[in-house]
mmCIF file of N, CA and C in Angstrom:
data_model
loop_
_atom_site.group_PDB
_atom_site.id
_atom_site.type_symbol
_atom_site.label_atom_id
_atom_site.label_comp_id
_atom_site.label_asym_id
_atom_site.label_seq_id
_atom_site.Cartn_x
_atom_site.Cartn_y
_atom_site.Cartn_z
ATOM 1 N N UNK A 30 42.957 12.088 -24.701
ATOM 2 C CA UNK A 30 41.851 12.964 -24.416
ATOM 3 C C UNK A 30 42.141 14.334 -25.029
ATOM 4 N N UNK A 31 41.093 14.949 -25.529
ATOM 5 C CA UNK A 31 41.246 16.244 -26.196
ATOM 6 C C UNK A 31 41.276 17.340 -25.135
ATOM 7 N N UNK A 32 42.223 18.251 -25.286
ATOM 8 C CA UNK A 32 42.337 19.357 -24.346
ATOM 9 C C UNK A 32 41.284 20.413 -24.647
ATOM 10 N N UNK A 33 40.994 21.226 -23.643
ATOM 11 C CA UNK A 33 39.966 22.249 -23.809
ATOM 12 C C UNK A 33 40.356 23.290 -24.864
ATOM 13 N N UNK A 34 41.618 23.562 -25.005
ATOM 14 C CA UNK A 34 42.053 24.521 -26.027
ATOM 15 C C UNK A 34 41.741 23.996 -27.420
ATOM 16 N N UNK A 35 41.951 22.693 -27.619
ATOM 17 C CA UNK A 35 41.662 22.104 -28.928
ATOM 18 C C UNK A 35 40.168 22.139 -29.215
ATOM 19 N N UNK A 36 39.369 21.914 -28.190
ATOM 20 C CA UNK A 36 37.912 21.952 -28.369
ATOM 21 C C UNK A 36 37.481 23.361 -28.746
ATOM 22 N N UNK A 37 38.004 24.353 -28.064
ATOM 23 C CA UNK A 37 37.650 25.742 -28.370
ATOM 24 C C UNK A 37 38.078 26.110 -29.792
ATOM 25 N N UNK A 38 39.272 25.669 -30.221
ATOM 26 C CA UNK A 38 39.733 25.937 -31.592
ATOM 27 C C UNK A 38 38.805 25.293 -32.622
ATOM 28 N N UNK A 39 38.353 24.056 -32.351
ATOM 29 C CA UNK A 39 37.446 23.374 -33.281
ATOM 30 C C UNK A 39 36.116 24.110 -33.380
ATOM 31 N N UNK A 40 35.614 24.605 -32.230
ATOM 32 C CA UNK A 40 34.351 25.337 -32.246
ATOM 33 C C UNK A 40 34.503 26.637 -33.031
ATOM 34 N N UNK A 41 35.605 27.361 -32.830
ATOM 35 C CA UNK A 41 35.839 28.612 -33.568
ATOM 36 C C UNK A 41 35.936 28.354 -35.068
ATOM 37 N N UNK A 42 36.662 27.318 -35.433
ATOM 38 C CA UNK A 42 36.787 26.983 -36.856
ATOM 39 C C UNK A 42 35.421 26.634 -37.457
ATOM 40 N N UNK A 43 34.597 25.855 -36.723
ATOM 41 C CA UNK A 43 33.285 25.483 -37.229
ATOM 42 C C UNK A 43 32.407 26.718 -37.421
ATOM 43 N N UNK A 44 32.438 27.653 -36.420
ATOM 44 C CA UNK A 44 31.623 28.860 -36.504
ATOM 45 C C UNK A 44 32.090 29.733 -37.669
ATOM 46 N N UNK A 45 33.392 29.842 -37.897
ATOM 47 C CA UNK A 45 33.906 30.661 -38.995
ATOM 48 C C UNK A 45 33.554 30.069 -40.350
ATOM 49 N N UNK A 46 33.588 28.740 -40.461
ATOM 50 C CA UNK A 46 33.315 28.091 -41.751
ATOM 51 C C UNK A 46 31.805 27.992 -42.032
ATOM 52 N N UNK A 47 30.998 27.801 -41.004
ATOM 53 C CA UNK A 47 29.550 27.589 -41.183
ATOM 54 C C UNK A 47 28.787 28.560 -40.283
ATOM 55 N N UNK A 48 28.843 29.852 -40.642
ATOM 56 C CA UNK A 48 28.211 30.864 -39.794
ATOM 57 C C UNK A 48 26.697 30.678 -39.706
ATOM 58 N N UNK A 49 26.043 30.430 -40.808
ATOM 59 C CA UNK A 49 24.577 30.312 -40.806
ATOM 60 C C UNK A 49 24.138 29.076 -40.007
ATOM 61 N N UNK A 50 24.841 27.975 -40.192
ATOM 62 C CA UNK A 50 24.511 26.753 -39.462
ATOM 63 C C UNK A 50 24.745 26.936 -37.958
ATOM 64 N N UNK A 51 25.824 27.601 -37.585
ATOM 65 C CA UNK A 51 26.122 27.825 -36.171
ATOM 66 C C UNK A 51 25.057 28.708 -35.533
ATOM 67 N N UNK A 52 24.625 29.769 -36.225
ATOM 68 C CA UNK A 52 23.579 30.636 -35.697
ATOM 69 C C UNK A 52 22.272 29.850 -35.564
ATOM 70 N N UNK A 53 21.970 29.007 -36.533
ATOM 71 C CA UNK A 53 20.755 28.186 -36.468
ATOM 72 C C UNK A 53 20.786 27.221 -35.274
ATOM 73 N N UNK A 54 21.927 26.614 -35.032
ATOM 74 C CA UNK A 54 22.061 25.703 -33.887
ATOM 75 C C UNK A 54 21.861 26.458 -32.572
ATOM 76 N N UNK A 55 22.472 27.638 -32.468
ATOM 77 C CA UNK A 55 22.334 28.431 -31.241
ATOM 78 C C UNK A 55 20.886 28.859 -31.039
ATOM 79 N N UNK A 56 20.228 29.326 -32.104
ATOM 80 C CA UNK A 56 18.825 29.727 -31.996
ATOM 81 C C UNK A 56 17.957 28.519 -31.615
ATOM 82 N N UNK A 57 18.227 27.352 -32.188
ATOM 83 C CA UNK A 57 17.471 26.143 -31.850
ATOM 84 C C UNK A 57 17.630 25.761 -30.380
ATOM 85 N N UNK A 58 18.842 25.838 -29.871
ATOM 86 C CA UNK A 58 19.088 25.518 -28.461
ATOM 87 C C UNK A 58 18.352 26.492 -27.550
ATOM 88 N N UNK A 59 18.386 27.781 -27.896
ATOM 89 C CA UNK A 59 17.695 28.794 -27.091
ATOM 90 C C UNK A 59 16.187 28.544 -27.106
ATOM 91 N N UNK A 60 15.626 28.227 -28.279
ATOM 92 C CA UNK A 60 14.184 27.955 -28.371
ATOM 93 C C UNK A 60 13.824 26.726 -27.535
ATOM 94 N N UNK A 61 14.635 25.681 -27.613
ATOM 95 C CA UNK A 61 14.379 24.478 -26.813
ATOM 96 C C UNK A 61 14.416 24.786 -25.320
ATOM 97 N N UNK A 62 15.361 25.603 -24.878
ATOM 98 C CA UNK A 62 15.434 25.973 -23.468
ATOM 99 C C UNK A 62 14.203 26.766 -23.030
ATOM 100 N N UNK A 63 13.750 27.683 -23.883
ATOM 101 C CA UNK A 63 12.567 28.481 -23.549
ATOM 102 C C UNK A 63 11.332 27.580 -23.451
ATOM 103 N N UNK A 64 11.172 26.669 -24.408
ATOM 104 C CA UNK A 64 10.035 25.745 -24.376
ATOM 105 C C UNK A 64 10.098 24.866 -23.131
ATOM 106 N N UNK A 65 11.273 24.404 -22.778
ATOM 107 C CA UNK A 65 11.440 23.560 -21.597
ATOM 108 C C UNK A 65 11.064 24.314 -20.325
ATOM 109 N N UNK A 66 11.514 25.548 -20.193
ATOM 110 C CA UNK A 66 11.189 26.351 -19.018
ATOM 111 C C UNK A 66 9.685 26.627 -18.955
ATOM 112 N N UNK A 67 9.068 26.928 -20.087
ATOM 113 C CA UNK A 67 7.623 27.166 -20.101
ATOM 114 C C UNK A 67 6.843 25.905 -19.734
ATOM 115 N N UNK A 68 7.262 24.773 -20.266
ATOM 116 C CA UNK A 68 6.562 23.519 -19.966
ATOM 117 C C UNK A 68 6.660 23.171 -18.488
ATOM 118 N N UNK A 69 7.824 23.325 -17.917
ATOM 119 C CA UNK A 69 7.991 23.048 -16.489
ATOM 120 C C UNK A 69 7.178 24.033 -15.655
ATOM 121 N N UNK A 70 7.159 25.293 -16.047
ATOM 122 C CA UNK A 70 6.392 26.306 -15.311
ATOM 123 C C UNK A 70 4.893 26.045 -15.375
ATOM 124 N N UNK A 71 4.386 25.648 -16.542
ATOM 125 C CA UNK A 71 2.954 25.374 -16.669
ATOM 126 C C UNK A 71 2.558 24.133 -15.894
ATOM 127 N N UNK A 72 3.379 23.096 -15.928
ATOM 128 C CA UNK A 72 3.062 21.879 -15.180
ATOM 129 C C UNK A 72 3.133 22.108 -13.681
ATOM 130 N N UNK A 73 4.040 22.938 -13.248
ATOM 131 C CA UNK A 73 4.146 23.216 -11.817
ATOM 132 C C UNK A 73 2.929 24.006 -11.345
ATOM 133 N N UNK A 74 2.390 24.853 -12.178
ATOM 134 C CA UNK A 74 1.226 25.643 -11.813
ATOM 135 C C UNK A 74 -0.052 24.827 -11.813
ATOM 136 N N UNK A 75 -0.091 23.726 -12.563
ATOM 137 C CA UNK A 75 -1.291 22.902 -12.654
ATOM 138 C C UNK A 75 -1.460 21.947 -11.490
ATOM 139 N N UNK A 76 -0.417 21.691 -10.744
ATOM 140 C CA UNK A 76 -0.499 20.727 -9.652
ATOM 141 C C UNK A 76 -1.561 21.121 -8.648
ATOM 142 N N UNK A 77 -2.226 20.108 -8.083
ATOM 143 C CA UNK A 77 -3.256 20.386 -7.083
ATOM 144 C C UNK A 77 -2.585 20.900 -5.816
ATOM 145 N N UNK A 78 -3.114 21.962 -5.333
ATOM 146 C CA UNK A 78 -2.567 22.533 -4.113
ATOM 147 C C UNK A 78 -3.383 22.016 -2.941
ATOM 148 N N UNK A 79 -2.714 21.388 -1.995
ATOM 149 C CA UNK A 79 -3.380 20.850 -0.814
ATOM 150 C C UNK A 79 -2.930 21.677 0.381
ATOM 151 N N UNK A 80 -3.845 22.456 0.899
ATOM 152 C CA UNK A 80 -3.492 23.303 2.031
ATOM 153 C C UNK A 80 -3.934 22.694 3.350
ATOM 154 N N UNK A 81 -4.040 21.367 3.392
ATOM 155 C CA UNK A 81 -4.370 20.694 4.632
ATOM 156 C C UNK A 81 -5.842 20.341 4.763
ATOM 157 N N UNK A 82 -6.689 20.928 3.953
ATOM 158 C CA UNK A 82 -8.116 20.623 4.029
ATOM 159 C C UNK A 82 -8.407 19.398 3.177
ATOM 160 N N UNK A 83 -8.979 18.390 3.783
ATOM 161 C CA UNK A 83 -9.314 17.174 3.054
ATOM 162 C C UNK A 83 -10.659 17.346 2.364
ATOM 163 N N UNK A 84 -11.545 17.983 2.963
ATOM 164 C CA UNK A 84 -12.867 18.207 2.399
ATOM 165 C C UNK A 84 -13.759 18.801 3.465
ATOM 166 N N UNK A 85 -15.007 19.002 3.117
ATOM 167 C CA UNK A 85 -15.897 19.573 4.128
ATOM 168 C C UNK A 85 -16.092 18.598 5.278
ATOM 169 N N UNK A 86 -16.212 19.121 6.462
ATOM 170 C CA UNK A 86 -16.403 18.297 7.647
ATOM 171 C C UNK A 86 -17.793 17.687 7.615
ATOM 172 N N UNK A 87 -17.941 16.514 8.223
ATOM 173 C CA UNK A 87 -19.224 15.830 8.280
ATOM 174 C C UNK A 87 -20.177 16.609 9.181
ATOM 175 N N UNK A 88 -21.342 16.857 8.663
ATOM 176 C CA UNK A 88 -22.370 17.541 9.439
ATOM 177 C C UNK A 88 -23.613 16.657 9.412
ATOM 178 N N UNK A 89 -24.053 16.230 10.573
ATOM 179 C CA UNK A 89 -25.236 15.381 10.660
ATOM 180 C C UNK A 89 -26.473 16.239 10.457
ATOM 181 N N UNK A 90 -27.307 15.827 9.503
ATOM 182 C CA UNK A 90 -28.521 16.585 9.240
ATOM 183 C C UNK A 90 -29.628 16.229 10.232
ATOM 184 N N UNK A 91 -29.664 14.971 10.653
ATOM 185 C CA UNK A 91 -30.675 14.513 11.606
ATOM 186 C C UNK A 91 -29.979 13.940 12.818
ATOM 187 N N UNK A 92 -30.754 13.763 13.885
ATOM 188 C CA UNK A 92 -30.211 13.132 15.084
ATOM 189 C C UNK A 92 -29.986 11.652 14.813
ATOM 190 N N UNK A 93 -28.995 11.083 15.480
ATOM 191 C CA UNK A 93 -28.749 9.662 15.347
ATOM 192 C C UNK A 93 -29.831 8.898 16.091
ATOM 193 N N UNK A 94 -30.281 7.825 15.494
ATOM 194 C CA UNK A 94 -31.366 7.043 16.062
ATOM 195 C C UNK A 94 -30.842 5.647 16.372
ATOM 196 N N UNK A 95 -31.116 5.191 17.586
ATOM 197 C CA UNK A 95 -30.726 3.836 17.966
ATOM 198 C C UNK A 95 -31.619 2.843 17.229
ATOM 199 N N UNK A 96 -31.102 1.654 16.939
ATOM 200 C CA UNK A 96 -31.943 0.645 16.295
ATOM 201 C C UNK A 96 -33.130 0.303 17.193
ATOM 202 N N UNK A 97 -34.249 -0.008 16.563
ATOM 203 C CA UNK A 97 -35.455 -0.289 17.329
ATOM 204 C C UNK A 97 -35.341 -1.594 18.106
ATOM 205 N N UNK A 98 -34.748 -2.601 17.500
ATOM 206 C CA UNK A 98 -34.660 -3.907 18.141
ATOM 207 C C UNK A 98 -33.286 -4.056 18.778
ATOM 208 N N UNK A 99 -33.065 -3.345 19.863
ATOM 209 C CA UNK A 99 -31.779 -3.372 20.534
ATOM 210 C C UNK A 99 -31.894 -4.257 21.762
ATOM 211 N N UNK A 100 -31.706 -5.541 21.545
ATOM 212 C CA UNK A 100 -31.757 -6.493 22.652
ATOM 213 C C UNK A 100 -30.485 -7.302 22.641
ATOM 214 N N UNK A 101 -30.007 -7.616 23.813
ATOM 215 C CA UNK A 101 -28.804 -8.434 23.918
ATOM 216 C C UNK A 101 -29.224 -9.851 24.246
ATOM 217 N N UNK A 102 -28.556 -10.767 23.605
ATOM 218 C CA UNK A 102 -28.857 -12.167 23.877
ATOM 219 C C UNK A 102 -28.165 -12.587 25.167
ATOM 220 N N UNK A 103 -28.568 -13.724 25.685
ATOM 221 C CA UNK A 103 -27.972 -14.213 26.919
ATOM 222 C C UNK A 103 -26.514 -14.622 26.726
ATOM 223 N N UNK A 104 -26.159 -15.008 25.505
ATOM 224 C CA UNK A 104 -24.811 -15.535 25.258
ATOM 225 C C UNK A 104 -23.763 -14.440 25.078
ATOM 226 N N UNK A 105 -24.182 -13.190 25.042
ATOM 227 C CA UNK A 105 -23.233 -12.115 24.780
ATOM 228 C C UNK A 105 -23.262 -11.117 25.932
ATOM 229 N N UNK A 106 -22.086 -10.862 26.473
ATOM 230 C CA UNK A 106 -21.954 -9.898 27.568
ATOM 231 C C UNK A 106 -20.740 -9.022 27.282
ATOM 232 N N UNK A 107 -20.828 -7.762 27.691
ATOM 233 C CA UNK A 107 -19.687 -6.884 27.487
ATOM 234 C C UNK A 107 -18.501 -7.333 28.333
ATOM 235 N N UNK A 108 -18.722 -7.743 29.517
ATOM 236 C CA UNK A 108 -17.663 -8.280 30.358
ATOM 237 C C UNK A 108 -18.286 -9.277 31.318
ATOM 238 N N UNK A 109 -17.531 -10.298 31.686
ATOM 239 C CA UNK A 109 -18.049 -11.298 32.599
ATOM 240 C C UNK A 109 -16.905 -11.984 33.303
ATOM 241 N N UNK A 110 -17.216 -12.604 34.415
ATOM 242 C CA UNK A 110 -16.235 -13.383 35.148
ATOM 243 C C UNK A 110 -16.210 -14.786 34.560
ATOM 244 N N UNK A 111 -15.029 -15.287 34.275
ATOM 245 C CA UNK A 111 -14.927 -16.643 33.738
ATOM 246 C C UNK A 111 -14.423 -17.578 34.825
ATOM 247 N N UNK A 112 -14.906 -18.768 34.763
ATOM 248 C CA UNK A 112 -14.493 -19.787 35.716
ATOM 249 C C UNK A 112 -13.183 -20.410 35.252
ATOM 250 N N UNK A 113 -12.404 -20.918 36.202
ATOM 251 C CA UNK A 113 -11.158 -21.590 35.854
ATOM 252 C C UNK A 113 -11.416 -22.967 35.259
ATOM 253 N N UNK A 114 -12.550 -23.537 35.554
ATOM 254 C CA UNK A 114 -12.848 -24.897 35.131
ATOM 255 C C UNK A 114 -14.276 -24.956 34.627
ATOM 256 N N UNK A 115 -14.512 -25.750 33.567
ATOM 257 C CA UNK A 115 -15.864 -25.918 33.048
ATOM 258 C C UNK A 115 -16.684 -26.775 34.008
ATOM 259 N N UNK A 116 -17.965 -26.459 34.065
ATOM 260 C CA UNK A 116 -18.869 -27.325 34.817
ATOM 261 C C UNK A 116 -19.220 -28.533 33.943
ATOM 262 N N UNK A 117 -19.784 -29.558 34.555
ATOM 263 C CA UNK A 117 -20.136 -30.758 33.780
ATOM 264 C C UNK A 117 -21.194 -30.430 32.733
ATOM 265 N N UNK A 118 -22.086 -29.505 33.033
ATOM 266 C CA UNK A 118 -23.110 -29.093 32.070
ATOM 267 C C UNK A 118 -22.468 -28.442 30.844
ATOM 268 N N UNK A 119 -21.452 -27.557 31.058
ATOM 269 C CA UNK A 119 -20.744 -26.914 29.939
ATOM 270 C C UNK A 119 -19.957 -27.938 29.136
ATOM 271 N N UNK A 120 -19.347 -28.897 29.814
ATOM 272 C CA UNK A 120 -18.603 -29.944 29.113
ATOM 273 C C UNK A 120 -19.547 -30.716 28.202
ATOM 274 N N UNK A 121 -20.713 -31.088 28.715
ATOM 275 C CA UNK A 121 -21.677 -31.828 27.905
ATOM 276 C C UNK A 121 -22.196 -30.993 26.738
ATOM 277 N N UNK A 122 -22.329 -29.675 26.942
ATOM 278 C CA UNK A 122 -22.874 -28.816 25.898
ATOM 279 C C UNK A 122 -21.856 -28.510 24.799
ATOM 280 N N UNK A 123 -20.598 -28.215 25.164
ATOM 281 C CA UNK A 123 -19.636 -27.673 24.211
ATOM 282 C C UNK A 123 -18.544 -28.640 23.774
ATOM 283 N N UNK A 124 -18.255 -29.663 24.504
ATOM 284 C CA UNK A 124 -17.124 -30.515 24.171
ATOM 285 C C UNK A 124 -17.616 -31.838 23.624
ATOM 286 N N UNK A 125 -17.007 -32.290 22.548
ATOM 287 C CA UNK A 125 -17.346 -33.581 21.964
ATOM 288 C C UNK A 125 -16.049 -34.318 21.671
ATOM 289 N N UNK A 126 -15.981 -35.556 22.024
ATOM 290 C CA UNK A 126 -14.794 -36.366 21.724
ATOM 291 C C UNK A 126 -14.753 -36.664 20.235
ATOM 292 N N UNK A 127 -13.600 -36.451 19.605
ATOM 293 C CA UNK A 127 -13.508 -36.721 18.177
ATOM 294 C C UNK A 127 -13.520 -38.219 17.911
ATOM 295 N N UNK A 128 -14.079 -38.584 16.777
ATOM 296 C CA UNK A 128 -14.134 -39.996 16.411
ATOM 297 C C UNK A 128 -12.812 -40.409 15.778
ATOM 298 N N UNK A 129 -12.590 -41.714 15.672
ATOM 299 C CA UNK A 129 -11.343 -42.241 15.100
ATOM 300 C C UNK A 129 -11.131 -41.808 13.659
ATOM 301 N N UNK A 130 -12.133 -41.872 12.779
ATOM 302 C CA UNK A 130 -11.893 -41.420 11.402
ATOM 303 C C UNK A 130 -11.483 -39.947 11.317
ATOM 304 N N UNK A 131 -12.075 -39.120 12.178
ATOM 305 C CA UNK A 131 -11.716 -37.695 12.175
ATOM 306 C C UNK A 131 -10.274 -37.521 12.632
ATOM 307 N N UNK A 132 -9.873 -38.231 13.664
ATOM 308 C CA UNK A 132 -8.497 -38.143 14.161
ATOM 309 C C UNK A 132 -7.503 -38.655 13.124
ATOM 310 N N UNK A 133 -7.846 -39.739 12.423
ATOM 311 C CA UNK A 133 -6.958 -40.268 11.379
ATOM 312 C C UNK A 133 -6.800 -39.270 10.238
ATOM 313 N N UNK A 134 -7.875 -38.614 9.844
ATOM 314 C CA UNK A 134 -7.817 -37.602 8.794
ATOM 315 C C UNK A 134 -6.951 -36.422 9.235
ATOM 316 N N UNK A 135 -7.104 -35.995 10.477
ATOM 317 C CA UNK A 135 -6.296 -34.905 11.016
ATOM 318 C C UNK A 135 -4.825 -35.292 11.046
ATOM 319 N N UNK A 136 -4.525 -36.527 11.453
ATOM 320 C CA UNK A 136 -3.142 -37.006 11.497
ATOM 321 C C UNK A 136 -2.540 -37.019 10.098
ATOM 322 N N UNK A 137 -3.316 -37.477 9.117
ATOM 323 C CA UNK A 137 -2.826 -37.523 7.729
ATOM 324 C C UNK A 137 -2.545 -36.124 7.210
ATOM 325 N N UNK A 138 -3.449 -35.178 7.481
ATOM 326 C CA UNK A 138 -3.242 -33.795 7.033
ATOM 327 C C UNK A 138 -2.023 -33.167 7.698
ATOM 328 N N UNK A 139 -1.861 -33.401 8.991
ATOM 329 C CA UNK A 139 -0.693 -32.857 9.688
ATOM 330 C C UNK A 139 0.601 -33.457 9.171
ATOM 331 N N UNK A 140 0.621 -34.766 8.910
ATOM 332 C CA UNK A 140 1.829 -35.407 8.373
ATOM 333 C C UNK A 140 2.177 -34.865 6.995
ATOM 334 N N UNK A 141 1.176 -34.588 6.164
ATOM 335 C CA UNK A 141 1.477 -34.029 4.837
ATOM 336 C C UNK A 141 2.060 -32.627 4.956
ATOM 337 N N UNK A 142 1.578 -31.844 5.926
ATOM 338 C CA UNK A 142 2.137 -30.496 6.132
ATOM 339 C C UNK A 142 3.586 -30.596 6.603
ATOM 340 N N UNK A 143 3.850 -31.509 7.527
ATOM 341 C CA UNK A 143 5.222 -31.675 8.034
ATOM 342 C C UNK A 143 6.147 -32.162 6.914
ATOM 343 N N UNK A 144 5.687 -33.071 6.087
ATOM 344 C CA UNK A 144 6.511 -33.556 4.974
ATOM 345 C C UNK A 144 6.778 -32.441 3.975
ATOM 346 N N UNK A 145 5.806 -31.583 3.748
ATOM 347 C CA UNK A 145 6.001 -30.474 2.824
ATOM 348 C C UNK A 145 7.040 -29.514 3.356
ATOM 349 N N UNK A 146 7.015 -29.268 4.664
ATOM 350 C CA UNK A 146 7.981 -28.350 5.267
ATOM 351 C C UNK A 146 9.381 -28.975 5.278
ATOM 352 N N UNK A 147 9.470 -30.214 5.676
ATOM 353 C CA UNK A 147 10.765 -30.860 5.829
ATOM 354 C C UNK A 147 11.216 -31.619 4.593
ATOM 355 N N UNK A 148 10.429 -31.612 3.538
ATOM 356 C CA UNK A 148 10.732 -32.405 2.362
ATOM 357 C C UNK A 148 12.063 -32.094 1.722
ATOM 358 N N UNK A 149 12.457 -30.845 1.668
ATOM 359 C CA UNK A 149 13.710 -30.469 1.017
ATOM 360 C C UNK A 149 14.850 -30.335 2.006
ATOM 361 N N UNK A 150 14.588 -30.674 3.267
ATOM 362 C CA UNK A 150 15.651 -30.542 4.271
ATOM 363 C C UNK A 150 16.680 -31.653 4.082
ATOM 364 N N UNK A 151 17.946 -31.360 4.292
ATOM 365 C CA UNK A 151 18.990 -32.378 4.116
ATOM 366 C C UNK A 151 18.986 -33.404 5.249
#
């Protein structure tokens, strides 16, 4: 590894032998530093300043109007008491026994999913 004294001697020798080139290099470095500082300063000044305001607050120009056809259907309630058990009428209305072909199709689909999951298992 080169010692710092040797580096300083090489720089002195270069400056003594090539004075014009050394001055040109120094001037070039200084110009590059000035341009760099100016570029960083201009870009920093261009950034959008956000002082916490997102935009103008919403101001309603007119009063809010409820929809004209505001009716609730019988099937929808905001809250209701539910029974623990369906009545026979509800069972007849909402529940249907699946047919054999539907159950076989469901079984086949479930088996393919299980095989896909366990297929690479040792």
